[in-house]
Amino acid sequence: MVILLDIDGVLVTTPVWRVVELEPDGFMKFNEKAAKNLARIIDETDASIVLTTSHRINYSLEEWKVLLNTRGIIPSSIEKVNDSSVLNHNQDRGREIEDWVSRGGYEKNYVIIDDDLSINELPAEIKSRFVQTMPMIGLDEDATVKALAILYDIE
């Protein structure tokens, strides 16, 4: 099982008009409830994470592992949606996810957890695996239940 994971609007829910609080490691503070909900999904499914967040380019996979683990999020593995070392501003997150699916993701049981509306433009078979969060709420209980239902293929 795989979680395609954004960070802003999923785990970081600070309103844009406020300064984001940083943790001692220099990365933004996660919403505690959202982090616990993500940890719950991983604990129940042994899911791995594929980072779709724009922040993915700023840290190595090992740094991401440490960053997530110190926040109580321990996936079976961590990858990035692609190997880009810079953001392509001509390609939205939805296209990056569609490319990941076409490169073999379609063979995996995955869920997309994100607040990016571009994902709504994807083909129905990908969009059906999308759990949209609200930017200032993040991964709440309802989104967690929906993500688990997708991973467990419950309608």
PDB file of C-alpha atoms in Angstrom:
ATOM      1  CA  MET A   1       0.000   0.000   0.000  1.00  0.00           C
ATOM      2  CA  VAL A   2       1.218   3.448  -0.914  1.00  0.00           C
ATOM      3  CA  ILE A   3       0.324   6.946   0.267  1.00  0.00           C
ATOM      4  CA  LEU A   4       1.061   9.731  -2.225  1.00  0.00           C
ATOM      5  CA  LEU A   5       1.580  12.505   0.282  1.00  0.00           C
ATOM      6  CA  ASP A   6       1.532  16.261   0.173  1.00  0.00           C
ATOM      7  CA  ILE A   7       2.673  18.189   3.254  1.00  0.00           C
ATOM      8  CA  ASP A   8       1.166  21.708   3.102  1.00  0.00           C
ATOM      9  CA  GLY A   9      -2.556  21.506   3.714  1.00  0.00           C
ATOM     10  CA  VAL A  10      -2.275  17.896   4.877  1.00  0.00           C
ATOM     11  CA  LEU A  11       0.196  17.926   7.776  1.00  0.00           C
ATOM     12  CA  VAL A  12       1.057  21.641   7.928  1.00  0.00           C
ATOM     13  CA  THR A  13      -2.132  23.620   8.436  1.00  0.00           C
ATOM     14  CA  THR A  14      -0.908  27.050   9.468  1.00  0.00           C
ATOM     15  CA  PRO A  15      -2.982  29.785   7.778  1.00  0.00           C
ATOM     16  CA  VAL A  16      -1.065  31.704   5.107  1.00  0.00           C
ATOM     17  CA  TRP A  17      -1.340  34.939   7.102  1.00  0.00           C
ATOM     18  CA  ARG A  18       0.545  33.461  10.090  1.00  0.00           C
ATOM     19  CA  VAL A  19       4.222  32.616  10.417  1.00  0.00           C
ATOM     20  CA  VAL A  20       4.756  28.865  10.335  1.00  0.00           C
ATOM     21  CA  GLU A  21       6.276  27.518  13.536  1.00  0.00           C
ATOM     22  CA  LEU A  22       9.452  25.493  12.975  1.00  0.00           C
ATOM     23  CA  GLU A  23      10.607  22.399  14.813  1.00  0.00           C
ATOM     24  CA  PRO A  24      14.201  22.086  16.115  1.00  0.00           C
ATOM     25  CA  ASP A  25      15.161  20.291  12.861  1.00  0.00           C
ATOM     26  CA  GLY A  26      14.241  23.452  10.937  1.00  0.00           C
ATOM     27  CA  PHE A  27      11.176  21.989   9.205  1.00  0.00           C
ATOM     28  CA  MET A  28       7.647  23.230   9.734  1.00  0.00           C
ATOM     29  CA  LYS A  29       5.602  22.028  12.683  1.00  0.00           C
ATOM     30  CA  PHE A  30       2.947  19.452  11.776  1.00  0.00           C
ATOM     31  CA  ASN A  31      -0.637  19.644  12.939  1.00  0.00           C
ATOM     32  CA  GLU A  32      -0.623  17.076  15.759  1.00  0.00           C
ATOM     33  CA  LYS A  33      -3.991  15.530  14.894  1.00  0.00           C
ATOM     34  CA  ALA A  34      -3.064  15.249  11.216  1.00  0.00           C
ATOM     35  CA  ALA A  35       0.274  13.605  12.071  1.00  0.00           C
ATOM     36  CA  LYS A  36      -1.478  11.125  14.376  1.00  0.00           C
ATOM     37  CA  ASN A  37      -4.019  10.343  11.663  1.00  0.00           C
ATOM     38  CA  LEU A  38      -1.271   9.689   9.113  1.00  0.00           C
ATOM     39  CA  ALA A  39       0.563   7.498  11.634  1.00  0.00           C
ATOM     40  CA  ARG A  40      -2.701   5.589  12.158  1.00  0.00           C
ATOM     41  CA  ILE A  41      -3.085   4.914   8.431  1.00  0.00           C
ATOM     42  CA  ILE A  42       0.499   3.687   8.240  1.00  0.00           C
ATOM     43  CA  ASP A  43       0.166   1.569  11.396  1.00  0.00           C
ATOM     44  CA  GLU A  44      -2.999  -0.083  10.091  1.00  0.00           C
ATOM     45  CA  THR A  45      -1.784  -0.672   6.532  1.00  0.00           C
ATOM     46  CA  ASP A  46       2.033  -0.802   6.703  1.00  0.00           C
ATOM     47  CA  ALA A  47       1.962   1.704   3.845  1.00  0.00           C
ATOM     48  CA  SER A  48       4.946   3.332   2.242  1.00  0.00           C
ATOM     49  CA  ILE A  49       5.048   7.022   1.338  1.00  0.00           C
ATOM     50  CA  VAL A  50       5.639   8.626  -2.036  1.00  0.00           C
ATOM     51  CA  LEU A  51       6.264  12.328  -1.465  1.00  0.00           C
ATOM     52  CA  THR A  52       4.396  14.595  -3.875  1.00  0.00           C
ATOM     53  CA  THR A  53       4.986  17.776  -1.880  1.00  0.00           C
ATOM     54  CA  SER A  54       7.029  20.565  -3.425  1.00  0.00           C
ATOM     55  CA  HIS A  55       9.212  20.347  -0.292  1.00  0.00           C
ATOM     56  CA  ARG A  56      10.502  16.968  -1.489  1.00  0.00           C
ATOM     57  CA  ILE A  57      13.313  18.583  -3.473  1.00  0.00           C
ATOM     58  CA  ASN A  58      14.800  20.262  -0.385  1.00  0.00           C
ATOM     59  CA  TYR A  59      15.660  17.083   1.523  1.00  0.00           C
ATOM     60  CA  SER A  60      17.176  13.692   0.760  1.00  0.00           C
ATOM     61  CA  LEU A  61      15.154  10.552   1.370  1.00  0.00           C
ATOM     62  CA  GLU A  62      17.219   9.852   4.484  1.00  0.00           C
ATOM     63  CA  GLU A  63      16.459  13.351   5.800  1.00  0.00           C
ATOM     64  CA  TRP A  64      12.765  12.795   5.098  1.00  0.00           C
ATOM     65  CA  LYS A  65      12.869   9.514   6.974  1.00  0.00           C
ATOM     66  CA  VAL A  66      14.373  11.196  10.039  1.00  0.00           C
ATOM     67  CA  LEU A  67      12.022  14.177   9.763  1.00  0.00           C
ATOM     68  CA  LEU A  68       8.922  11.954   9.624  1.00  0.00           C
ATOM     69  CA  ASN A  69      10.141   9.480  12.233  1.00  0.00           C
ATOM     70  CA  THR A  70      10.783  12.240  14.790  1.00  0.00           C
ATOM     71  CA  ARG A  71       7.170  13.270  14.291  1.00  0.00           C
ATOM     72  CA  GLY A  72       5.870   9.739  14.940  1.00  0.00           C
ATOM     73  CA  ILE A  73       5.302   8.850  11.288  1.00  0.00           C
ATOM     74  CA  ILE A  74       7.110   5.629  10.395  1.00  0.00           C
ATOM     75  CA  PRO A  75       6.299   4.387   6.890  1.00  0.00           C
ATOM     76  CA  SER A  76       7.633   1.083   5.555  1.00  0.00           C
ATOM     77  CA  SER A  77       9.613   3.100   2.977  1.00  0.00           C
ATOM     78  CA  ILE A  78       9.837   6.601   1.517  1.00  0.00           C
ATOM     79  CA  GLU A  79      10.222   7.629  -2.120  1.00  0.00           C
ATOM     80  CA  LYS A  80       9.648  10.746  -4.173  1.00  0.00           C
ATOM     81  CA  VAL A  81       7.083  11.028  -6.958  1.00  0.00           C
ATOM     82  CA  ASN A  82       9.943  11.706  -9.382  1.00  0.00           C
ATOM     83  CA  ASP A  83      13.663  12.392  -9.431  1.00  0.00           C
ATOM     84  CA  SER A  84      13.400  16.126 -10.118  1.00  0.00           C
ATOM     85  CA  SER A  85      15.818  18.262  -8.157  1.00  0.00           C
ATOM     86  CA  VAL A  86      13.983  21.462  -9.137  1.00  0.00           C
ATOM     87  CA  LEU A  87      10.292  22.143  -9.418  1.00  0.00           C
ATOM     88  CA  ASN A  88       8.891  22.293 -12.928  1.00  0.00           C
ATOM     89  CA  HIS A  89       6.457  25.179 -12.709  1.00  0.00           C
ATOM     90  CA  ASN A  90       4.939  24.111 -16.028  1.00  0.00           C
ATOM     91  CA  GLN A  91       3.808  20.795 -14.566  1.00  0.00           C
ATOM     92  CA  ASP A  92       1.221  20.667 -11.799  1.00  0.00           C
ATOM     93  CA  ARG A  93       1.068  18.048  -9.083  1.00  0.00           C
ATOM     94  CA  GLY A  94      -1.734  16.235 -10.841  1.00  0.00           C
ATOM     95  CA  ARG A  95       0.477  15.613 -13.873  1.00  0.00           C
ATOM     96  CA  GLU A  96       3.325  14.398 -11.646  1.00  0.00           C
ATOM     97  CA  ILE A  97       0.953  11.925 -10.016  1.00  0.00           C
ATOM     98  CA  GLU A  98      -0.418  10.817 -13.382  1.00  0.00           C
ATOM     99  CA  ASP A  99       3.161  10.211 -14.577  1.00  0.00           C
ATOM    100  CA  TRP A 100       3.886   8.171 -11.419  1.00  0.00           C
ATOM    101  CA  VAL A 101       0.778   6.055 -12.013  1.00  0.00           C
ATOM    102  CA  SER A 102       1.734   5.478 -15.658  1.00  0.00           C
ATOM    103  CA  ARG A 103       5.260   4.380 -14.609  1.00  0.00           C
ATOM    104  CA  GLY A 104       3.832   1.466 -12.605  1.00  0.00           C
ATOM    105  CA  GLY A 105       1.797   3.020  -9.839  1.00  0.00           C
ATOM    106  CA  TYR A 106      -1.344   1.580 -11.422  1.00  0.00           C
ATOM    107  CA  GLU A 107      -0.115  -1.826 -10.245  1.00  0.00           C
ATOM    108  CA  LYS A 108      -0.084  -0.673  -6.632  1.00  0.00           C
ATOM    109  CA  ASN A 109      -2.795  -0.079  -4.074  1.00  0.00           C
ATOM    110  CA  TYR A 110      -2.444   3.653  -3.484  1.00  0.00           C
ATOM    111  CA  VAL A 111      -4.214   6.659  -2.060  1.00  0.00           C
ATOM    112  CA  ILE A 112      -3.495  10.318  -2.819  1.00  0.00           C
ATOM    113  CA  ILE A 113      -3.735  12.635   0.204  1.00  0.00           C
ATOM    114  CA  ASP A 114      -3.500  16.247  -0.886  1.00  0.00           C
ATOM    115  CA  ASP A 115      -5.247  19.620  -0.906  1.00  0.00           C
ATOM    116  CA  ASP A 116      -4.213  20.417  -4.514  1.00  0.00           C
ATOM    117  CA  LEU A 117      -7.268  20.946  -6.716  1.00  0.00           C
ATOM    118  CA  SER A 118      -5.352  20.029  -9.900  1.00  0.00           C
ATOM    119  CA  ILE A 119      -5.848  16.392  -8.946  1.00  0.00           C
ATOM    120  CA  ASN A 120      -9.538  16.793  -9.753  1.00  0.00           C
ATOM    121  CA  GLU A 121      -8.514  17.118 -13.416  1.00  0.00           C
ATOM    122  CA  LEU A 122      -7.037  13.606 -13.525  1.00  0.00           C
ATOM    123  CA  PRO A 123      -8.712  10.589 -15.135  1.00  0.00           C
ATOM    124  CA  ALA A 124     -11.523   9.084 -13.059  1.00  0.00           C
ATOM    125  CA  GLU A 125      -9.573   5.937 -12.118  1.00  0.00           C
ATOM    126  CA  ILE A 126      -6.850   8.071 -10.493  1.00  0.00           C
ATOM    127  CA  LYS A 127      -9.197  10.696  -9.068  1.00  0.00           C
ATOM    128  CA  SER A 128     -11.187   7.924  -7.346  1.00  0.00           C
ATOM    129  CA  ARG A 129      -8.114   7.318  -5.154  1.00  0.00           C
ATOM    130  CA  PHE A 130      -7.880  10.987  -4.076  1.00  0.00           C
ATOM    131  CA  VAL A 131      -8.618  12.192  -0.548  1.00  0.00           C
ATOM    132  CA  GLN A 132      -8.824  15.962  -0.587  1.00  0.00           C
ATOM    133  CA  THR A 133      -7.966  17.767   2.634  1.00  0.00           C
ATOM    134  CA  MET A 134      -8.889  21.288   3.632  1.00  0.00           C
ATOM    135  CA  PRO A 135      -5.736  23.451   3.865  1.00  0.00           C
ATOM    136  CA  MET A 136      -6.297  24.765   7.399  1.00  0.00           C
ATOM    137  CA  ILE A 137      -7.676  21.479   8.749  1.00  0.00           C
ATOM    138  CA  GLY A 138      -5.416  18.891   7.153  1.00  0.00           C
ATOM    139  CA  LEU A 139      -5.757  15.147   7.520  1.00  0.00           C
ATOM    140  CA  ASP A 140      -8.772  14.967   9.815  1.00  0.00           C
ATOM    141  CA  GLU A 141     -10.790  11.949  10.968  1.00  0.00           C
ATOM    142  CA  ASP A 142     -13.101  11.952   7.920  1.00  0.00           C
ATOM    143  CA  ALA A 143     -10.176  12.084   5.489  1.00  0.00           C
ATOM    144  CA  THR A 144      -8.418   9.327   7.441  1.00  0.00           C
ATOM    145  CA  VAL A 145     -11.443   7.040   7.227  1.00  0.00           C
ATOM    146  CA  LYS A 146     -11.762   7.751   3.503  1.00  0.00           C
ATOM    147  CA  ALA A 147      -8.050   7.004   2.922  1.00  0.00           C
ATOM    148  CA  LEU A 148      -8.333   3.703   4.809  1.00  0.00           C
ATOM    149  CA  ALA A 149     -11.452   2.777   2.826  1.00  0.00           C
ATOM    150  CA  ILE A 150      -9.583   3.382  -0.441  1.00  0.00           C
ATOM    151  CA  LEU A 151      -6.594   1.320   0.697  1.00  0.00           C
ATOM    152  CA  TYR A 152      -8.838  -1.481   1.928  1.00  0.00           C
ATOM    153  CA  ASP A 153     -11.003  -1.177  -1.199  1.00  0.00           C
ATOM    154  CA  ILE A 154     -14.183  -0.589   0.809  1.00  0.00           C
ATOM    155  CA  GLU A 155     -16.974   1.244  -0.968  1.00  0.00           C
TER     156      GLU A 155
END
